[in-house]
Amino acid sequence: MWGDLIGQGHWSGEVWNRGKSGEMFAAILTISAVRDDQGRTRQYVALFSDITLLKANEEKLKRTAHYDALTGLPNRVLLADRLHQGMMQTQRRGQRLTVAFLDLDGFKAVNDQHGHEAGDQLLMTVAGRMKQALREGDTLARLGGDEFVAVLLDLSDIPSCAPILDRLIAASAQPVPYGEQVLQVSTSVGVTFYPQAEEVDADQLLRQADQAMYQAKLAGKNRYCVFDAELDRSVRSHNARLEDIRRALLADEFVLHYQPRVNLRSGAVIGVEALIRWQHPEKGLLLPAAFLPLIENHPLAVDLGEWVIARALAQIAEWRGGGLEMAVSVNIGARQLQQAGFVERLRTLLAGQPEVGPGRLDLELRETRALKDLASVCAIITACRKIGVSFALDDFACGHSSLTYLKSLPVSRINIDRSFVCDLLEGGENRAVLEGVIGLAKAFHRQIVAEGVESIEQGQMLLQLGCESAQGDGIARPMPAADIVAWVAAWQSSPGALRGAALPSVSVPHLPIRA
């Protein structure tokens, strides 16, 4: 200060002073030198400006920026700083720290049943109890909602941090009085440690702990789970593959191949089944087993299913323009069928190809075990049938559930599972089961198609059992759309290896059906 006054003639800065009441106050002090005509300092003039209120507002803003307004705990911003400091300290000391992600179980129900005021009271009380369960030097922060994070220093493994985790879970589970009522929740905790074999940052630690917390919820809640690096790698790999499929759909890398379906007795081509393939830029042509299981129960399954229908309709129109009338069967999953607005979306796709009659499209319902509400599904299928689109049950077996679907759903056809056809020639129980399935289909007035026909002998046996329609590699392997026209012409110009016109008709009696 004196150096500035002597050298520059003035000084300004923040000081603390004591007022007449004896209370300390913050002020801005400005001192200026008063000089005479010869430049000699004769006196100094000081100006005090009380900034106590300004300092209080600064502290309030600082606290608002770093602390949660409801619970008084550090917020996300301060947590990031504390976690970063803890990681640096851990590296210097050669120790480990624990990051625990906590999510209250049942908090939403409290809000819904008792109101947000009750929820806020619960959060404040539980936050205070959990904070008391920690040691000095540990940090408990609130991320928002009912999510909290604890940073525990100098704890290297589960045995060392288990007592604290147990205290946190117990503290959160204590009843909270609220008026005449008692509120209560539990807590699911995900745990991870630092450092790790691979370099990780603070955001990755939080993500790991969050993922472990969800595993704790899946395991039954009110417990803690430790982050599983192997599971994480699996999840990341799965997500990366999902992203590859999403990219492939946008890049138009998927193609449809078509497998003919024929009448074994007359030799007539009665349609084709559309089978999706992935023309991968690096791996070549991939079969459905390489990617469809990845998107089961994922929204991508609906997007890809819709693409298949649209592409199949466009192909029907293209064949029709070239003089080939061809019906196409498309596989459809339970998720897609039960998607809100499915019928209207189907109408839109059909309207996009006005030259294609709806009767040329056949939807084969698979994943029947995922059908949730048979009455609702029945209504959807009925609405589609009114448009003119027919339905089939794919991979039909002989279990109780298959019989339920056969009785309940207004489908036109069943596709006999290839596993029955594969062992058909062995006779015995398998042949009896197949004969029963065919009998059931006829009793319910459903058409029948046998899938997976590989040989003339299988085709002949199917005819003897009363099944006249079939598809399989023994008839034709799935092929690109461009090859279908030539194949149909070649098939129709020759006797057809699997035709059974010389075989006599075989009557298969209907099996009695018990309600």
Coordinates of C-alpha atoms in Angstrom, one line a residue:
M1 CA 0.0 0.0 0.0
W2 CA 2.7 2.5 1.0
G3 CA 4.7 1.7 -2.0
D4 CA 1.8 2.6 -4.3
L5 CA 1.0 5.8 -2.3
I6 CA 4.6 7.0 -2.5
G7 CA 5.2 5.9 -6.0
Q8 CA 1.8 6.5 -7.7
G9 CA 0.1 8.8 -5.2
H10 CA -3.0 6.6 -4.6
W11 CA -4.0 3.1 -3.5
S12 CA -7.3 1.3 -3.5
G13 CA -8.3 -2.1 -2.0
E14 CA -10.6 -4.1 0.2
V15 CA -10.2 -3.9 3.9
W16 CA -12.1 -5.0 7.0
N17 CA -12.8 -2.2 9.6
R18 CA -14.6 -2.0 12.9
G19 CA -17.6 0.3 13.3
K20 CA -18.6 2.4 16.3
S21 CA -20.7 -0.6 17.4
G22 CA -17.7 -2.8 17.5
E23 CA -18.9 -4.9 14.6
M24 CA -16.5 -5.7 11.7
F25 CA -17.5 -4.6 8.2
A26 CA -16.1 -4.9 4.8
A27 CA -15.2 -1.7 2.9
I28 CA -13.4 -0.4 -0.2
L29 CA -10.7 2.0 1.0
T30 CA -9.3 4.5 -1.5
I31 CA -6.4 6.7 -0.4
S32 CA -5.0 9.5 -2.5
A33 CA -2.0 11.8 -1.8
V34 CA -2.5 15.6 -1.7
R35 CA 0.6 17.4 -2.9
D36 CA 1.7 21.0 -3.0
D37 CA 3.0 23.0 -5.9
Q38 CA 6.4 21.5 -5.5
G39 CA 5.1 18.0 -5.6
R40 CA 5.6 17.3 -1.9
T41 CA 2.9 15.2 -0.1
R42 CA 1.1 17.3 2.4
Q43 CA -1.7 15.0 3.4
Y44 CA -3.7 12.0 2.4
V45 CA -7.4 11.7 1.7
A46 CA -9.2 8.4 2.5
L47 CA -12.6 7.3 1.3
F48 CA -14.4 4.4 2.9
S49 CA -17.3 2.6 1.0
D50 CA -19.2 0.0 3.0
I51 CA -19.5 -3.2 0.9
T52 CA -20.9 -5.5 3.6
L53 CA -24.2 -6.0 1.7
L54 CA -22.3 -6.6 -1.5
K55 CA -20.1 -9.2 0.2
A56 CA -23.1 -10.9 1.6
N57 CA -24.7 -11.1 -1.8
E58 CA -21.5 -12.5 -3.3
E59 CA -21.4 -15.2 -0.6
K60 CA -25.1 -15.9 -1.3
L61 CA -24.4 -16.3 -5.0
K62 CA -21.4 -18.4 -4.4
R63 CA -23.4 -20.7 -2.2
T64 CA -26.2 -20.9 -4.7
A65 CA -23.7 -21.8 -7.4
H66 CA -22.2 -24.6 -5.3
Y67 CA -24.8 -25.9 -3.0
D68 CA -28.3 -27.4 -3.4
A69 CA -31.0 -25.0 -2.3
L70 CA -33.2 -27.6 -0.7
T71 CA -30.8 -29.9 1.2
G72 CA -27.8 -27.6 1.6
L73 CA -25.6 -30.3 0.2
P74 CA -22.9 -29.7 -2.4
N75 CA -24.5 -29.6 -5.9
R76 CA -23.2 -31.1 -9.2
V77 CA -20.7 -28.2 -9.7
L78 CA -19.1 -28.5 -6.3
L79 CA -19.2 -32.3 -6.5
A80 CA -17.1 -32.2 -9.7
D81 CA -14.5 -30.1 -7.9
R82 CA -14.5 -32.3 -4.7
L83 CA -14.2 -35.4 -6.8
H84 CA -11.3 -34.0 -8.9
Q85 CA -9.5 -33.0 -5.7
G86 CA -10.1 -36.4 -4.2
M87 CA -8.7 -38.1 -7.3
M88 CA -5.5 -35.9 -7.2
Q89 CA -5.1 -36.5 -3.5
T90 CA -5.5 -40.3 -4.0
Q91 CA -2.8 -40.2 -6.6
R92 CA -0.4 -38.3 -4.3
R93 CA -1.0 -40.6 -1.4
G94 CA -1.1 -43.9 -3.4
Q95 CA -4.5 -44.7 -2.0
R96 CA -8.0 -45.3 -3.4
L97 CA -11.3 -43.5 -3.2
T98 CA -14.9 -44.8 -3.5
V99 CA -17.6 -43.2 -5.5
A100 CA -21.2 -44.2 -4.5
F101 CA -24.2 -43.3 -6.5
L102 CA -27.4 -43.3 -4.4
D103 CA -31.0 -43.3 -5.7
L104 CA -34.0 -43.4 -3.4
D105 CA -36.4 -46.3 -4.0
G106 CA -40.1 -45.3 -3.8
F107 CA -39.6 -41.5 -3.8
K108 CA -41.8 -41.0 -6.8
A109 CA -44.6 -42.8 -5.0
V110 CA -44.2 -40.4 -2.1
N111 CA -44.5 -37.4 -4.4
D112 CA -47.5 -38.9 -6.2
Q113 CA -49.4 -39.9 -3.0
H114 CA -48.5 -37.0 -0.6
G115 CA -47.4 -34.1 -2.8
H116 CA -44.2 -32.4 -3.6
E117 CA -44.1 -30.6 -0.2
A118 CA -43.9 -34.0 1.5
G119 CA -41.3 -35.1 -1.0
D120 CA -39.1 -32.1 -0.2
Q121 CA -39.4 -32.7 3.5
L122 CA -38.4 -36.3 2.9
L123 CA -35.4 -35.3 0.9
M124 CA -34.2 -32.8 3.5
T125 CA -34.5 -35.2 6.3
V126 CA -32.9 -38.2 4.5
A127 CA -30.1 -36.0 3.2
G128 CA -29.3 -34.8 6.7
R129 CA -29.3 -38.4 8.1
M130 CA -27.1 -39.7 5.3
K131 CA -24.6 -36.8 5.8
Q132 CA -24.3 -37.7 9.4
A133 CA -23.6 -41.3 8.4
L134 CA -20.4 -40.2 6.7
R135 CA -16.9 -39.5 8.1
E136 CA -15.3 -36.1 8.3
G137 CA -13.7 -35.4 4.9
D138 CA -16.2 -37.4 2.9
T139 CA -18.6 -35.6 0.6
L140 CA -22.3 -36.2 0.0
A141 CA -23.8 -34.2 -2.9
R142 CA -27.2 -34.0 -4.4
L143 CA -27.3 -34.3 -8.2
G144 CA -31.0 -33.5 -8.4
G145 CA -34.3 -35.2 -7.8
D146 CA -33.7 -38.2 -5.6
E147 CA -30.1 -38.8 -6.7
F148 CA -27.1 -38.4 -4.5
V149 CA -23.4 -39.1 -4.8
A150 CA -21.0 -39.9 -2.0
V151 CA -17.2 -39.5 -2.4
L152 CA -15.4 -41.6 0.3
L153 CA -11.7 -41.1 0.7
D154 CA -9.0 -43.6 1.7
L155 CA -11.3 -46.7 1.2
S156 CA -9.8 -49.3 -1.1
D157 CA -12.4 -52.1 -1.4
I158 CA -15.8 -53.3 -0.5
P159 CA -14.9 -54.7 3.0
S160 CA -13.4 -51.3 4.0
C161 CA -16.4 -49.2 2.7
A162 CA -19.2 -51.7 3.5
P163 CA -19.8 -50.2 7.0
I164 CA -20.4 -46.7 5.6
L165 CA -22.5 -48.0 2.7
D166 CA -24.6 -49.9 5.2
R167 CA -25.0 -46.8 7.4
L168 CA -26.1 -44.8 4.3
I169 CA -28.7 -47.4 3.4
A170 CA -30.0 -47.6 7.0
A171 CA -30.1 -43.9 7.4
S172 CA -32.3 -43.4 4.3
A173 CA -34.6 -46.2 5.4
Q174 CA -35.6 -44.6 8.7
P175 CA -39.2 -43.4 8.8
V176 CA -39.8 -39.6 8.3
P177 CA -42.7 -38.1 10.3
Y178 CA -44.8 -35.8 8.2
G179 CA -47.8 -34.4 10.0
E180 CA -49.9 -37.3 11.0
Q181 CA -48.3 -39.5 8.4
V182 CA -45.0 -41.4 8.2
L183 CA -43.0 -41.4 5.0
Q184 CA -40.4 -44.0 4.2
V185 CA -38.1 -45.0 1.3
S186 CA -35.1 -47.2 0.7
T187 CA -31.9 -46.6 -1.3
S188 CA -30.1 -48.4 -4.1
V189 CA -26.4 -47.8 -4.3
G190 CA -23.9 -48.3 -7.0
V191 CA -20.2 -48.3 -6.1
T192 CA -17.0 -47.9 -8.1
F193 CA -13.3 -47.2 -7.1
Y194 CA -10.4 -45.1 -8.3
P195 CA -7.8 -45.6 -9.6
Q196 CA -8.5 -48.5 -12.0
A197 CA -6.4 -50.6 -14.3
E198 CA -7.5 -48.3 -17.2
E199 CA -7.4 -44.6 -17.0
V200 CA -10.8 -43.0 -16.1
D201 CA -12.0 -39.5 -15.5
A202 CA -14.5 -38.1 -13.1
D203 CA -17.4 -38.4 -15.5
Q204 CA -16.6 -42.0 -16.2
L205 CA -16.6 -42.8 -12.5
L206 CA -20.0 -41.3 -12.1
R207 CA -21.3 -43.2 -15.1
Q208 CA -19.9 -46.4 -13.7
A209 CA -21.5 -45.9 -10.2
D210 CA -24.8 -45.0 -11.9
Q211 CA -24.7 -48.2 -13.9
A212 CA -24.0 -50.2 -10.8
M213 CA -26.9 -48.5 -9.0
Y214 CA -29.3 -49.7 -11.7
Q215 CA -27.9 -53.2 -11.2
A216 CA -28.8 -52.8 -7.5
K217 CA -32.3 -51.9 -8.4
L218 CA -32.6 -54.9 -10.7
A219 CA -31.3 -57.1 -7.9
G220 CA -34.2 -56.1 -5.6
K221 CA -33.4 -52.5 -4.4
N222 CA -32.3 -51.4 -0.9
R223 CA -28.8 -52.7 -1.4
Y224 CA -25.5 -51.8 -3.1
C225 CA -23.8 -53.3 -6.1
V226 CA -20.2 -52.9 -7.3
F227 CA -19.5 -51.7 -10.8
D228 CA -18.7 -54.7 -13.1
A229 CA -16.1 -53.8 -15.7
E230 CA -16.8 -56.9 -17.8
L231 CA -20.5 -56.1 -17.8
D232 CA -19.7 -52.5 -18.7
R233 CA -17.5 -53.6 -21.7
S234 CA -20.4 -55.9 -22.8
V235 CA -22.9 -53.0 -22.5
R236 CA -20.7 -50.6 -24.4
S237 CA -20.1 -53.2 -27.1
H238 CA -23.8 -53.8 -27.4
N239 CA -24.5 -50.1 -27.6
A240 CA -21.8 -49.7 -30.3
R241 CA -23.4 -52.5 -32.3
L242 CA -26.8 -50.9 -32.0
E243 CA -25.3 -47.7 -33.3
D244 CA -23.9 -49.7 -36.2
I245 CA -27.3 -51.0 -37.1
R246 CA -28.9 -47.5 -36.8
R247 CA -26.2 -46.2 -39.1
A248 CA -26.6 -49.1 -41.5
L249 CA -30.4 -48.4 -41.7
L250 CA -29.7 -44.7 -42.5
A251 CA -27.0 -45.7 -45.1
D252 CA -29.4 -48.2 -46.8
E253 CA -27.1 -51.1 -46.2
F254 CA -29.9 -53.6 -45.6
V255 CA -31.3 -55.6 -48.5
L256 CA -34.1 -58.2 -48.9
H257 CA -33.7 -61.7 -50.3
Y258 CA -36.7 -63.7 -51.2
Q259 CA -37.4 -67.4 -50.8
P260 CA -40.1 -68.9 -53.0
R261 CA -43.1 -70.8 -51.6
V262 CA -44.7 -73.4 -53.8
N263 CA -47.6 -75.8 -54.0
L264 CA -46.1 -79.3 -53.8
R265 CA -49.0 -80.9 -55.7
S266 CA -49.5 -78.4 -58.6
G267 CA -46.1 -76.9 -58.7
A268 CA -47.6 -73.3 -58.6
V269 CA -45.5 -70.6 -57.1
I270 CA -47.8 -69.1 -54.4
G271 CA -45.5 -66.4 -53.1
V272 CA -42.2 -65.5 -51.6
E273 CA -41.0 -64.7 -48.1
A274 CA -38.9 -61.5 -47.6
L275 CA -35.8 -62.2 -45.6
I276 CA -33.6 -59.4 -44.5
R277 CA -29.8 -59.3 -45.0
W278 CA -27.2 -56.8 -44.1
Q279 CA -24.7 -55.9 -46.8
H280 CA -22.0 -54.9 -44.4
P281 CA -19.3 -52.7 -46.0
E282 CA -16.5 -54.7 -44.2
K283 CA -18.0 -58.1 -43.3
G284 CA -20.0 -58.8 -46.4
L285 CA -23.5 -60.2 -46.5
L286 CA -24.7 -60.9 -42.9
L287 CA -27.7 -63.2 -42.1
P288 CA -30.4 -62.1 -39.6
A289 CA -28.9 -64.1 -36.8
A290 CA -25.9 -61.8 -36.8
F291 CA -28.0 -58.6 -36.0
L292 CA -31.7 -59.2 -35.3
P293 CA -31.2 -60.6 -31.8
L294 CA -29.3 -57.4 -30.9
I295 CA -32.4 -55.2 -31.5
E296 CA -35.0 -57.5 -29.9
N297 CA -37.1 -55.3 -27.5
H298 CA -35.4 -52.2 -28.9
P299 CA -37.1 -49.4 -30.8
L300 CA -34.8 -50.2 -33.7
A301 CA -36.7 -53.4 -34.3
V302 CA -39.8 -51.3 -35.1
D303 CA -37.8 -49.0 -37.4
L304 CA -36.2 -51.9 -39.3
G305 CA -39.5 -53.8 -39.5
E306 CA -41.2 -50.8 -41.0
W307 CA -38.4 -50.5 -43.5
V308 CA -38.9 -54.2 -44.5
I309 CA -42.6 -53.7 -45.2
A310 CA -41.9 -50.5 -47.2
R311 CA -39.2 -52.2 -49.3
A312 CA -41.3 -55.3 -49.8
L313 CA -44.2 -53.2 -51.1
A314 CA -41.9 -51.4 -53.5
Q315 CA -40.6 -54.7 -54.8
I316 CA -44.1 -56.0 -55.4
A317 CA -44.8 -52.9 -57.4
E318 CA -41.6 -53.4 -59.4
W319 CA -42.4 -57.0 -60.2
R320 CA -45.9 -56.1 -61.1
G321 CA -44.6 -53.4 -63.5
G322 CA -42.6 -56.2 -65.2
G323 CA -45.6 -58.5 -65.5
L324 CA -45.0 -60.7 -62.5
E325 CA -47.8 -60.8 -59.9
M326 CA -46.2 -62.0 -56.6
A327 CA -47.4 -62.1 -53.0
V328 CA -44.8 -61.4 -50.4
S329 CA -44.8 -62.5 -46.8
V330 CA -43.0 -60.3 -44.3
N331 CA -42.0 -61.2 -40.7
I332 CA -43.3 -58.9 -38.1
G333 CA -42.4 -58.9 -34.4
A334 CA -44.8 -58.6 -31.5
R335 CA -43.3 -55.2 -30.5
Q336 CA -44.0 -53.7 -33.9
L337 CA -47.5 -55.1 -34.1
Q338 CA -48.4 -53.7 -30.7
Q339 CA -46.8 -50.3 -31.4
A340 CA -49.3 -47.4 -31.1
G341 CA -50.6 -46.4 -34.5
F342 CA -49.5 -49.6 -36.3
V343 CA -52.6 -49.9 -38.4
E344 CA -52.5 -46.3 -39.6
R345 CA -48.8 -46.6 -40.4
L346 CA -49.6 -49.7 -42.5
R347 CA -52.3 -47.8 -44.3
T348 CA -49.8 -45.0 -45.1
L349 CA -47.2 -47.5 -46.4
L350 CA -49.8 -49.2 -48.6
A351 CA -51.0 -45.7 -49.9
G352 CA -47.4 -45.1 -50.9
Q353 CA -47.7 -48.0 -53.4
P354 CA -51.3 -47.5 -54.8
E355 CA -50.7 -50.1 -57.6
V356 CA -50.1 -52.8 -55.0
G357 CA -53.2 -54.5 -53.8
P358 CA -53.2 -55.1 -50.0
G359 CA -53.9 -58.7 -50.6
R360 CA -50.4 -59.1 -52.0
L361 CA -48.9 -58.4 -48.5
D362 CA -48.9 -61.2 -45.9
L363 CA -47.6 -60.5 -42.4
E364 CA -46.1 -63.4 -40.5
L365 CA -46.3 -62.9 -36.8
R366 CA -43.3 -64.1 -34.8
E367 CA -42.3 -63.7 -31.2
T368 CA -45.8 -64.6 -30.1
R369 CA -44.6 -65.1 -26.5
A370 CA -44.2 -61.3 -26.4
L371 CA -47.8 -60.7 -27.1
K372 CA -49.2 -58.9 -24.0
D373 CA -52.9 -58.5 -24.6
L374 CA -54.5 -61.0 -27.0
A375 CA -57.7 -59.1 -27.2
S376 CA -55.9 -56.0 -28.3
V377 CA -53.7 -57.9 -30.7
C378 CA -56.8 -59.6 -32.2
A379 CA -58.4 -56.1 -32.8
I380 CA -55.2 -55.0 -34.5
I381 CA -55.1 -58.0 -36.8
T382 CA -58.8 -57.7 -37.6
A383 CA -58.3 -54.0 -38.5
C384 CA -55.4 -55.0 -40.9
R385 CA -57.5 -57.8 -42.4
K386 CA -60.2 -55.2 -43.2
I387 CA -57.6 -53.3 -45.2
G388 CA -56.9 -56.5 -47.1
V389 CA -53.7 -57.6 -45.5
S390 CA -53.5 -61.3 -44.3
F391 CA -51.7 -62.7 -41.3
A392 CA -49.9 -66.0 -40.5
L393 CA -48.5 -67.5 -37.3
D394 CA -44.9 -68.2 -37.9
D395 CA -42.8 -71.1 -36.4
F396 CA -46.0 -72.8 -35.2
A397 CA -45.4 -75.6 -32.7
C398 CA -47.7 -77.8 -30.7
G399 CA -47.5 -76.3 -27.2
H400 CA -50.4 -75.0 -25.2
S401 CA -49.5 -71.4 -26.1
S402 CA -49.6 -72.1 -29.8
L403 CA -53.0 -73.6 -29.5
T404 CA -54.2 -70.5 -27.6
Y405 CA -52.9 -68.3 -30.4
L406 CA -54.5 -70.5 -33.0
K407 CA -57.9 -70.3 -31.3
S408 CA -57.7 -66.6 -30.4
L409 CA -56.1 -64.8 -33.3
P410 CA -57.8 -64.3 -36.7
V411 CA -54.9 -65.5 -38.9
S412 CA -55.3 -67.2 -42.3
R413 CA -52.3 -69.5 -42.2
I414 CA -49.8 -71.2 -39.9
N415 CA -46.2 -71.9 -40.8
I416 CA -45.1 -75.3 -39.4
D417 CA -41.8 -74.9 -37.6
R418 CA -38.8 -76.3 -39.6
S419 CA -37.7 -78.4 -36.6
F420 CA -40.7 -80.8 -37.3
V421 CA -39.9 -81.0 -41.0
C422 CA -36.3 -81.6 -40.4
D423 CA -36.9 -84.9 -38.5
L424 CA -40.0 -85.9 -40.5
L425 CA -38.5 -88.9 -42.2
E426 CA -37.5 -90.4 -38.9
G427 CA -41.1 -91.2 -38.1
G428 CA -42.2 -91.9 -34.6
E429 CA -43.3 -89.2 -32.3
N430 CA -42.1 -86.4 -34.5
R431 CA -44.3 -87.5 -37.4
A432 CA -47.3 -87.9 -35.1
V433 CA -46.8 -84.4 -33.8
L434 CA -46.6 -83.0 -37.3
E435 CA -49.7 -84.9 -38.3
G436 CA -51.5 -83.5 -35.2
V437 CA -50.4 -79.9 -36.1
I438 CA -51.7 -80.3 -39.7
G439 CA -55.0 -81.7 -38.3
L440 CA -55.4 -78.8 -35.9
A441 CA -54.8 -76.3 -38.7
K442 CA -57.5 -78.0 -40.9
A443 CA -59.9 -78.2 -37.9
F444 CA -59.5 -74.4 -37.5
H445 CA -59.8 -73.9 -41.3
R446 CA -56.2 -72.4 -41.5
Q447 CA -53.9 -72.8 -44.5
I448 CA -50.6 -74.6 -43.9
V449 CA -47.1 -74.0 -45.1
A450 CA -44.2 -76.3 -44.1
E451 CA -40.9 -74.5 -43.7
G452 CA -37.4 -75.9 -44.1
V453 CA -38.1 -78.5 -46.8
E454 CA -34.8 -79.9 -47.9
S455 CA -35.5 -83.0 -50.0
I456 CA -38.0 -84.7 -52.3
E457 CA -38.7 -87.3 -49.7
Q458 CA -39.8 -84.7 -47.2
G459 CA -42.0 -83.1 -49.8
Q460 CA -43.7 -86.4 -50.6
M461 CA -44.2 -87.2 -46.9
L462 CA -45.8 -83.7 -46.4
L463 CA -48.2 -84.4 -49.2
Q464 CA -49.2 -87.7 -47.7
L465 CA -49.9 -86.0 -44.4
G466 CA -52.1 -83.4 -46.1
C467 CA -49.7 -80.4 -46.3
E468 CA -49.4 -79.1 -49.9
S469 CA -47.5 -75.8 -49.5
A470 CA -43.9 -75.6 -48.6
Q471 CA -40.7 -73.6 -48.8
G472 CA -37.1 -74.5 -48.1
D473 CA -33.6 -74.8 -49.6
G474 CA -34.7 -78.0 -51.3
I475 CA -37.0 -75.9 -53.4
A476 CA -34.9 -72.7 -53.7
R477 CA -32.5 -70.8 -51.5
P478 CA -33.3 -67.2 -50.6
M479 CA -32.2 -65.0 -53.5
P480 CA -32.0 -61.3 -54.5
A481 CA -35.1 -59.8 -56.0
A482 CA -33.4 -59.5 -59.4
D483 CA -33.2 -63.3 -59.6
I484 CA -36.8 -64.1 -58.8
V485 CA -38.2 -63.5 -62.3
A486 CA -35.7 -65.9 -63.9
W487 CA -36.3 -68.5 -61.2
V488 CA -40.0 -68.4 -61.5
A489 CA -39.8 -68.8 -65.3
A490 CA -37.4 -71.7 -65.0
W491 CA -39.5 -73.4 -62.3
Q492 CA -42.7 -73.1 -64.4
S493 CA -41.0 -74.4 -67.5
S494 CA -39.9 -77.6 -65.8
P495 CA -41.7 -80.4 -64.0
G496 CA -40.2 -79.2 -60.6
A497 CA -38.3 -81.7 -58.6
L498 CA -40.6 -81.6 -55.6
R499 CA -43.9 -81.7 -57.4
G500 CA -46.1 -84.5 -56.4
A501 CA -48.8 -84.5 -59.0
A502 CA -48.5 -88.3 -59.4
L503 CA -49.2 -88.8 -55.7
P504 CA -52.7 -89.6 -54.8
S505 CA -54.6 -87.3 -52.5
V506 CA -54.4 -88.4 -48.9
S507 CA -57.2 -87.7 -46.5
V508 CA -56.1 -86.7 -43.0
P509 CA -59.0 -86.8 -40.6
H510 CA -59.5 -83.7 -38.4
L511 CA -58.5 -84.2 -34.8
P512 CA -61.2 -83.5 -32.2
I513 CA -60.7 -80.2 -30.4
R514 CA -61.6 -79.9 -26.8
A515 CA -62.5 -76.4 -25.4

